[in-house]
GROMACS .gro file of N, CA and C in nm:
model
  402
    1MET      N    1  14.276  -2.543  -2.135
    1MET     CA    2  14.140  -2.549  -2.140
    1MET      C    3  14.080  -2.657  -2.119
    2ARG      N    4  14.152  -2.742  -2.241
    2ARG     CA    5  14.092  -2.888  -2.236
    2ARG      C    6  14.081  -3.013  -2.110
    3LYS      N    7  14.231  -2.935  -2.005
    3LYS     CA    8  14.296  -2.975  -1.869
    3LYS      C    9  14.176  -2.955  -1.801
    4LYS      N   10  14.129  -2.820  -1.792
    4LYS     CA   11  14.034  -2.763  -1.711
    4LYS      C   12  13.930  -2.838  -1.732
    5LEU      N   13  13.849  -2.885  -1.863
    5LEU     CA   14  13.737  -2.935  -1.895
    5LEU      C   15  13.731  -3.058  -1.856
    6LEU      N   16  13.848  -3.172  -1.879
    6LEU     CA   17  13.874  -3.298  -1.838
    6LEU      C   18  13.847  -3.335  -1.684
    7SER      N   19  13.918  -3.227  -1.594
    7SER     CA   20  13.899  -3.250  -1.449
    7SER      C   21  13.772  -3.202  -1.420
    8CYS      N   22  13.695  -3.087  -1.458
    8CYS     CA   23  13.591  -3.085  -1.427
    8CYS      C   24  13.492  -3.216  -1.454
    9ALA      N   25  13.537  -3.313  -1.558
    9ALA     CA   26  13.427  -3.424  -1.591
    9ALA      C   27  13.460  -3.501  -1.511
   10LEU      N   28  13.590  -3.535  -1.469
   10LEU     CA   29  13.610  -3.644  -1.372
   10LEU      C   30  13.567  -3.628  -1.223
   11ALA      N   31  13.569  -3.481  -1.199
   11ALA     CA   32  13.489  -3.443  -1.052
   11ALA      C   33  13.348  -3.488  -1.033
   12LEU      N   34  13.276  -3.443  -1.198
   12LEU     CA   35  13.145  -3.482  -1.184
   12LEU      C   36  13.125  -3.617  -1.178
   13SER      N   37  13.170  -3.708  -1.256
   13SER     CA   38  13.184  -3.838  -1.296
   13SER      C   39  13.178  -3.897  -1.105
   14ALA      N   40  13.291  -3.843  -1.076
   14ALA     CA   41  13.292  -3.940  -0.903
   14ALA      C   42  13.175  -3.830  -0.826
   15ILE      N   43  13.137  -3.783  -0.807
   15ILE     CA   44  13.023  -3.707  -0.771
   15ILE      C   45  12.929  -3.788  -0.784
   16ALA      N   46  12.872  -3.827  -0.905
   16ALA     CA   47  12.812  -3.918  -0.953
   16ALA      C   48  12.748  -4.045  -0.888
   17LEU      N   49  12.888  -4.093  -0.889
   17LEU     CA   50  12.934  -4.247  -0.859
   17LEU      C   51  12.907  -4.269  -0.727
   18SER      N   52  12.981  -4.175  -0.635
   18SER     CA   53  12.931  -4.142  -0.457
   18SER      C   54  12.796  -4.117  -0.398
   19THR      N   55  12.719  -4.073  -0.531
   19THR     CA   56  12.585  -4.046  -0.469
   19THR      C   57  12.507  -4.165  -0.488
   20SER      N   58  12.530  -4.262  -0.627
   20SER     CA   59  12.476  -4.391  -0.640
   20SER      C   60  12.516  -4.544  -0.526
   21LEU      N   61  12.626  -4.467  -0.435
   21LEU     CA   62  12.622  -4.592  -0.336
   21LEU      C   63  12.551  -4.540  -0.188
   22VAL      N   64  12.517  -4.432  -0.221
   22VAL     CA   65  12.419  -4.430  -0.091
   22VAL      C   66  12.283  -4.468  -0.141
   23ALA      N   67  12.284  -4.506   0.020
   23ALA     CA   68  12.133  -4.556   0.064
   23ALA      C   69  12.006  -4.527   0.002
   24ALA      N   70  11.857  -4.513  -0.070
   24ALA     CA   71  11.781  -4.471  -0.052
   24ALA      C   72  11.657  -4.555  -0.036
   25PRO      N   73  11.626  -4.534   0.116
   25PRO     CA   74  11.520  -4.588   0.223
   25PRO      C   75  11.413  -4.568   0.129
   26ARG      N   76  11.315  -4.642   0.151
   26ARG     CA   77  11.184  -4.599   0.201
   26ARG      C   78  11.106  -4.648   0.267
   27THR      N   79  11.021  -4.562   0.320
   27THR     CA   80  10.906  -4.585   0.451
   27THR      C   81  10.793  -4.622   0.407
   28GLU      N   82  10.705  -4.697   0.451
   28GLU     CA   83  10.621  -4.742   0.432
   28GLU      C   84  10.543  -4.780   0.538
   29ARG      N   85  10.406  -4.703   0.579
   29ARG     CA   86  10.331  -4.722   0.696
   29ARG      C   87  10.243  -4.849   0.685
   30VAL      N   88  10.240  -4.912   0.758
   30VAL     CA   89  10.158  -5.095   0.756
   30VAL      C   90  10.007  -5.056   0.799
   31ALA      N   91   9.902  -5.071   0.732
   31ALA     CA   92   9.763  -5.116   0.855
   31ALA      C   93   9.725  -5.229   0.750
   32PHE      N   94   9.662  -5.252   0.837
   32PHE     CA   95   9.599  -5.395   0.827
   32PHE      C   96   9.446  -5.358   0.794
   33ALA      N   97   9.384  -5.457   0.678
   33ALA     CA   98   9.263  -5.430   0.636
   33ALA      C   99   9.136  -5.469   0.782
   34LYS      N  100   8.983  -5.384   0.766
   34LYS     CA  101   8.960  -5.404   0.875
   34LYS      C  102   8.893  -5.544   0.950
   35GLY      N  103   8.940  -5.565   1.058
   35GLY     CA  104   8.906  -5.671   1.107
   35GLY      C  105   9.000  -5.811   1.101
   36ALA      N  106   9.111  -5.712   1.031
   36ALA     CA  107   9.232  -5.825   1.019
   36ALA      C  108   9.372  -5.815   1.109
   37SER      N  109   9.439  -5.888   1.156
   37SER     CA  110   9.499  -5.865   1.243
   37SER      C  111   9.670  -5.929   1.174
   38SER      N  112   9.696  -5.937   1.052
   38SER     CA  113   9.807  -5.949   0.995
   38SER      C  114   9.796  -5.899   0.828
   39LYS      N  115   9.928  -5.861   0.718
   39LYS     CA  116   9.934  -5.833   0.631
   39LYS      C  117  10.050  -5.911   0.554
   40VAL      N  118  10.028  -5.949   0.488
   40VAL     CA  119  10.142  -6.004   0.363
   40VAL      C  120  10.190  -5.889   0.262
   41ILE      N  121  10.308  -5.847   0.215
   41ILE     CA  122  10.348  -5.743   0.195
   41ILE      C  123  10.518  -5.847   0.085
   42LYS      N  124  10.455  -5.787  -0.045
   42LYS     CA  125  10.578  -5.852  -0.123
   42LYS      C  126  10.620  -5.725  -0.189
   43GLY      N  127  10.782  -5.734  -0.194
   43GLY     CA  128  10.864  -5.589  -0.251
   43GLY      C  129  10.999  -5.668  -0.264
   44THR      N  130  11.037  -5.566  -0.303
   44THR     CA  131  11.198  -5.616  -0.379
   44THR      C  132  11.289  -5.500  -0.311
   45VAL      N  133  11.388  -5.516  -0.263
   45VAL     CA  134  11.549  -5.427  -0.245
   45VAL      C  135  11.655  -5.447  -0.299
   46LYS      N  136  11.714  -5.319  -0.323
   46LYS     CA  137  11.843  -5.337  -0.391
   46LYS      C  138  11.939  -5.280  -0.360
   47GLY      N  139  12.052  -5.356  -0.377
   47GLY     CA  140  12.183  -5.309  -0.303
   47GLY      C  141  12.195  -5.274  -0.200
   48TYR      N  142  12.253  -5.127  -0.138
   48TYR     CA  143  12.224  -5.085   0.015
   48TYR      C  144  12.099  -5.023   0.029
   49ASP      N  145  12.028  -5.016  -0.050
   49ASP     CA  146  11.845  -4.940  -0.039
   49ASP      C  147  11.797  -5.033   0.080
   50TYR      N  148  11.727  -5.007   0.123
   50TYR     CA  149  11.642  -5.077   0.241
   50TYR      C  150  11.492  -5.040   0.231
   51VAL      N  151  11.420  -5.134   0.273
   51VAL     CA  152  11.265  -5.059   0.302
   51VAL      C  153  11.214  -5.046   0.462
   52ASP      N  154  11.171  -4.957   0.516
   52ASP     CA  155  11.149  -4.919   0.650
   52ASP      C  156  10.982  -4.923   0.635
   53TYR      N  157  10.924  -5.050   0.725
   53TYR     CA  158  10.753  -5.074   0.721
   53TYR      C  159  10.736  -5.055   0.835
   54VAL      N  160  10.682  -4.944   0.897
   54VAL     CA  161  10.607  -4.896   1.037
   54VAL      C  162  10.483  -4.909   1.042
   55ILE      N  163  10.478  -4.945   1.178
   55ILE     CA  164  10.352  -5.052   1.220
   55ILE      C  165  10.320  -5.003   1.385
   56GLY      N  166  10.199  -4.963   1.422
   56GLY     CA  167  10.139  -4.883   1.545
   56GLY      C  168  10.142  -4.988   1.573
   57ALA      N  169  10.186  -5.042   1.732
   57ALA     CA  170  10.144  -5.159   1.842
   57ALA      C  171  10.163  -5.095   2.034
   58ARG      N  172  10.062  -5.145   2.079
   58ARG     CA  173  10.065  -5.120   2.201
   58ARG      C  174  10.145  -5.233   2.264
   59GLY      N  175  10.241  -5.199   2.385
   59GLY     CA  176  10.310  -5.259   2.459
   59GLY      C  177  10.280  -5.405   2.521
   60GLY      N  178  10.324  -5.522   2.482
   60GLY     CA  179  10.256  -5.642   2.538
   60GLY      C  180  10.225  -5.727   2.422
   61GLN      N  181  10.178  -5.622   2.289
   61GLN     CA  182  10.090  -5.697   2.206
   61GLN      C  183  10.225  -5.824   2.143
   62LEU      N  184  10.145  -5.934   2.072
   62LEU     CA  185  10.249  -6.004   2.024
   62LEU      C  186  10.276  -6.002   1.903
   63LEU      N  187  10.394  -5.965   1.831
   63LEU     CA  188  10.434  -5.893   1.706
   63LEU      C  189  10.490  -6.045   1.625
   64THR      N  190  10.436  -6.052   1.507
   64THR     CA  191  10.496  -6.212   1.442
   64THR      C  192  10.511  -6.117   1.290
   65VAL      N  193  10.666  -6.146   1.258
   65VAL     CA  194  10.717  -6.111   1.148
   65VAL      C  195  10.817  -6.256   1.080
   66ASN      N  196  10.763  -6.276   0.966
   66ASN     CA  197  10.803  -6.358   0.849
   66ASN      C  198  10.841  -6.325   0.719
   67LEU      N  199  10.984  -6.347   0.751
   67LEU     CA  200  11.061  -6.310   0.549
   67LEU      C  201  11.053  -6.447   0.491
   68THR      N  202  11.004  -6.446   0.364
   68THR     CA  203  11.074  -6.573   0.268
   68THR      C  204  11.130  -6.436   0.145
   69THR      N  205  11.245  -6.497   0.132
   69THR     CA  206  11.312  -6.463   0.046
   69THR      C  207  11.385  -6.528  -0.061
   70ASP      N  208  11.393  -6.461  -0.188
   70ASP     CA  209  11.486  -6.540  -0.283
   70ASP      C  210  11.643  -6.495  -0.273
   71ARG      N  211  11.668  -6.457  -0.171
   71ARG     CA  212  11.861  -6.429  -0.149
   71ARG      C  213  11.869  -6.429  -0.009
   72GLY      N  214  11.982  -6.494  -0.005
   72GLY     CA  215  12.051  -6.576   0.132
   72GLY      C  216  12.080  -6.507   0.232
   73SER      N  217  12.113  -6.352   0.169
   73SER     CA  218  12.155  -6.242   0.232
   73SER      C  219  12.031  -6.130   0.298
   74ASN      N  220  11.911  -6.153   0.269
   74ASN     CA  221  11.835  -6.079   0.299
   74ASN      C  222  11.771  -6.090   0.395
   75TYR      N  223  11.741  -6.010   0.509
   75TYR     CA  224  11.721  -5.964   0.639
   75TYR      C  225  11.633  -5.893   0.687
   76PHE      N  226  11.565  -5.897   0.809
   76PHE     CA  227  11.509  -5.734   0.868
   76PHE      C  228  11.545  -5.751   1.003
   77ASN      N  229  11.551  -5.678   1.062
   77ASN     CA  230  11.581  -5.619   1.176
   77ASN      C  231  11.459  -5.502   1.220
   78ILE      N  232  11.409  -5.550   1.369
   78ILE     CA  233  11.309  -5.475   1.447
   78ILE      C  234  11.374  -5.343   1.517
   79MET      N  235  11.300  -5.218   1.527
   79MET     CA  236  11.341  -5.158   1.635
   79MET      C  237  11.209  -5.047   1.671
   80ALA      N  238  11.205  -4.995   1.753
   80ALA     CA  239  11.189  -4.881   1.833
   80ALA      C  240  11.155  -4.709   1.719
   81LYS      N  241  11.057  -4.691   1.705
   81LYS     CA  242  11.082  -4.544   1.589
   81LYS      C  243  11.142  -4.439   1.664
   82GLY      N  244  11.270  -4.445   1.614
   82GLY     CA  245  11.335  -4.337   1.657
   82GLY      C  246  11.458  -4.359   1.722
   83ASN      N  247  11.460  -4.517   1.733
   83ASN     CA  248  11.605  -4.576   1.824
   83ASN      C  249  11.662  -4.675   1.663
   84GLU      N  250  11.791  -4.637   1.669
   84GLU     CA  251  11.833  -4.731   1.561
   84GLU      C  252  11.876  -4.856   1.617
   85ALA      N  253  11.865  -4.856   1.766
   85ALA     CA  254  11.942  -4.983   1.819
   85ALA      C  255  11.804  -5.087   1.824
   86ALA      N  256  11.811  -5.209   1.725
   86ALA     CA  257  11.726  -5.311   1.711
   86ALA      C  258  11.692  -5.413   1.830
   87TYR      N  259  11.565  -5.453   1.860
   87TYR     CA  260  11.579  -5.550   1.950
   87TYR      C  261  11.535  -5.682   1.834
   88PHE      N  262  11.605  -5.671   1.766
   88PHE     CA  263  11.573  -5.791   1.671
   88PHE      C  264  11.657  -5.806   1.538
   89ILE      N  265  11.751  -5.892   1.523
   89ILE     CA  266  11.848  -5.881   1.405
   89ILE      C  267  11.845  -6.015   1.356
   90GLY      N  268  11.800  -5.966   1.234
   90GLY     CA  269  11.776  -6.101   1.146
   90GLY      C  270  11.936  -6.202   1.121
   91SER      N  271  11.993  -6.074   1.058
   91SER     CA  272  12.128  -6.150   1.001
   91SER      C  273  12.233  -6.233   1.113
   92ALA      N  274  12.121  -6.249   1.278
   92ALA     CA  275  12.191  -6.295   1.374
   92ALA      C  276  12.064  -6.392   1.430
   93GLU      N  277  11.939  -6.357   1.423
   93GLU     CA  278  11.874  -6.458   1.455
   93GLU      C  279  11.764  -6.497   1.362
   94GLY      N  280  11.803  -6.481   1.215
   94GLY     CA  281  11.708  -6.546   1.147
   94GLY      C  282  11.638  -6.499   1.062
   95ASN      N  283  11.507  -6.545   1.013
   95ASN     CA  284  11.415  -6.469   0.919
   95ASN      C  285  11.261  -6.463   0.997
   96SER      N  286  11.223  -6.530   1.098
   96SER     CA  287  11.121  -6.531   1.184
   96SER      C  288  11.166  -6.407   1.295
   97PHE      N  289  11.034  -6.374   1.332
   97PHE     CA  290  11.063  -6.345   1.492
   97PHE      C  291  10.882  -6.330   1.524
   98ARG      N  292  10.909  -6.381   1.656
   98ARG     CA  293  10.782  -6.381   1.756
   98ARG      C  294  10.828  -6.327   1.879
   99GLY      N  295  10.751  -6.238   1.906
   99GLY     CA  296  10.744  -6.183   2.076
   99GLY      C  297  10.718  -6.055   2.071
  100PRO      N  298  10.666  -6.017   2.217
  100PRO     CA  299  10.603  -5.907   2.265
  100PRO      C  300  10.688  -5.790   2.224
  101VAL      N  301  10.576  -5.646   2.209
  101VAL     CA  302  10.636  -5.543   2.150
  101VAL      C  303  10.651  -5.438   2.290
  102PRO      N  304  10.816  -5.409   2.293
  102PRO     CA  305  10.858  -5.369   2.423
  102PRO      C  306  10.795  -5.276   2.460
  103ALA      N  307  10.721  -5.180   2.392
  103ALA     CA  308  10.693  -5.064   2.459
  103ALA      C  309  10.542  -4.980   2.329
  104THR      N  310  10.424  -4.931   2.366
  104THR     CA  311  10.380  -4.858   2.270
  104THR      C  312  10.432  -4.768   2.168
  105GLY      N  313  10.401  -4.804   2.090
  105GLY     CA  314  10.446  -4.679   1.998
  105GLY      C  315  10.457  -4.770   1.847
  106ASP      N  316  10.534  -4.695   1.760
  106ASP     CA  317  10.548  -4.734   1.625
  106ASP      C  318  10.696  -4.826   1.641
  107GLN      N  319  10.668  -4.922   1.583
  107GLN     CA  320  10.809  -5.000   1.504
  107GLN      C  321  10.833  -5.039   1.394
  108VAL      N  322  10.939  -5.063   1.366
  108VAL     CA  323  10.983  -5.045   1.278
  108VAL      C  324  11.070  -5.156   1.240
  109ILE      N  325  11.004  -5.232   1.095
  109ILE     CA  326  11.065  -5.356   1.028
  109ILE      C  327  11.149  -5.325   0.904
  110ARG      N  328  11.285  -5.328   0.944
  110ARG     CA  329  11.349  -5.292   0.827
  110ARG      C  330  11.435  -5.375   0.731
  111VAL      N  331  11.395  -5.377   0.596
  111VAL     CA  332  11.426  -5.504   0.500
  111VAL      C  333  11.542  -5.440   0.437
  112TYR      N  334  11.670  -5.521   0.422
  112TYR     CA  335  11.807  -5.488   0.352
  112TYR      C  336  11.875  -5.627   0.311
  113LEU      N  337  11.898  -5.572   0.281
  113LEU     CA  338  12.055  -5.673   0.225
  113LEU      C  339  12.159  -5.680   0.281
  114MET      N  340  12.229  -5.787   0.336
  114MET     CA  341  12.383  -5.773   0.357
  114MET      C  342  12.493  -5.731   0.251
  115ARG      N  343  12.620  -5.677   0.342
  115ARG     CA  344  12.680  -5.595   0.229
  115ARG      C  345  12.718  -5.698   0.139
  116ASN      N  346  12.731  -5.826   0.151
  116ASN     CA  347  12.789  -5.875   0.023
  116ASN      C  348  12.750  -5.877  -0.063
  117ASP      N  349  12.618  -5.856  -0.059
  117ASP     CA  350  12.493  -5.840  -0.212
  117ASP      C  351  12.479  -5.745  -0.231
  118ALA      N  352  12.475  -5.611  -0.112
  118ALA     CA  353  12.442  -5.460  -0.202
  118ALA      C  354  12.535  -5.413  -0.248
  119ARG      N  355  12.731  -5.462  -0.210
  119ARG     CA  356  12.768  -5.385  -0.288
  119ARG      C  357  12.767  -5.394  -0.439
  120ARG      N  358  12.725  -5.518  -0.465
  120ARG     CA  359  12.740  -5.572  -0.606
  120ARG      C  360  12.580  -5.514  -0.625
  121GLY      N  361  12.537  -5.464  -0.593
  121GLY     CA  362  12.380  -5.410  -0.676
  121GLY      C  363  12.267  -5.498  -0.702
  122VAL      N  364  12.299  -5.600  -0.610
  122VAL     CA  365  12.214  -5.732  -0.612
  122VAL      C  366  12.042  -5.709  -0.589
  123VAL      N  367  11.907  -5.787  -0.654
  123VAL     CA  368  11.822  -5.742  -0.636
  123VAL      C  369  11.755  -5.861  -0.525
  124ALA      N  370  11.710  -5.830  -0.405
  124ALA     CA  371  11.601  -5.938  -0.347
  124ALA      C  372  11.473  -5.905  -0.400
  125ASN      N  373  11.350  -6.034  -0.391
  125ASN     CA  374  11.262  -6.026  -0.394
  125ASN      C  375  11.191  -6.101  -0.263
  126TYR      N  376  11.123  -6.031  -0.207
  126TYR     CA  377  11.068  -6.085  -0.083
  126TYR      C  378  10.941  -6.084  -0.060
  127THR      N  379  10.875  -6.151   0.043
  127THR     CA  380  10.748  -6.158   0.094
  127THR      C  381  10.740  -6.177   0.272
  128LEU      N  382  10.721  -6.066   0.300
  128LEU     CA  383  10.679  -6.029   0.423
  128LEU      C  384  10.538  -6.030   0.535
  129LYS      N  385  10.528  -6.128   0.598
  129LYS     CA  386  10.400  -6.161   0.660
  129LYS      C  387  10.448  -6.120   0.798
  130ILE      N  388  10.348  -5.985   0.885
  130ILE     CA  389  10.326  -5.918   0.974
  130ILE      C  390  10.239  -5.960   1.053
  131SER      N  391  10.214  -5.989   1.145
  131SER     CA  392  10.055  -5.996   1.228
  131SER      C  393  10.113  -5.973   1.416
  132ILE      N  394   9.971  -5.881   1.445
  132ILE     CA  395   9.987  -5.828   1.595
  132ILE      C  396   9.842  -5.870   1.651
  133VAL      N  397   9.821  -5.940   1.753
  133VAL     CA  398   9.751  -5.989   1.803
  133VAL      C  399   9.764  -5.987   1.998
  134ASP      N  400   9.631  -5.935   2.033
  134ASP     CA  401   9.677  -5.928   2.206
  134ASP      C  402   9.708  -6.054   2.298
   0.00000   0.00000   0.00000
């Protein structure tokens, strides 16, 4: 009986550990104040978690995104909603993007940590500035 209880406890511990390693994404819709064309967002990301900021835009509008962070492994990617293929990859291109929106619809700005810090559960504090102009 004791071995059975110990086996059960070990199995439950393994399940709890494995679920703690799964990313817990957040999604936030970005809306500008009336008459504004930009917004500044302060946030944090921890471990394998990430935050998706969703913003509506028309194709051809100029999108500018800048990330300031206290962790060198904190980046963002940009992709069209529903498409996991990013048209901007921060870890390869840096923490600033300025370019035209490729197509009308929601754009997703995903803020995340690279694996080296994510696996250690590091917390990054960041400021994200997003602007869209015609």
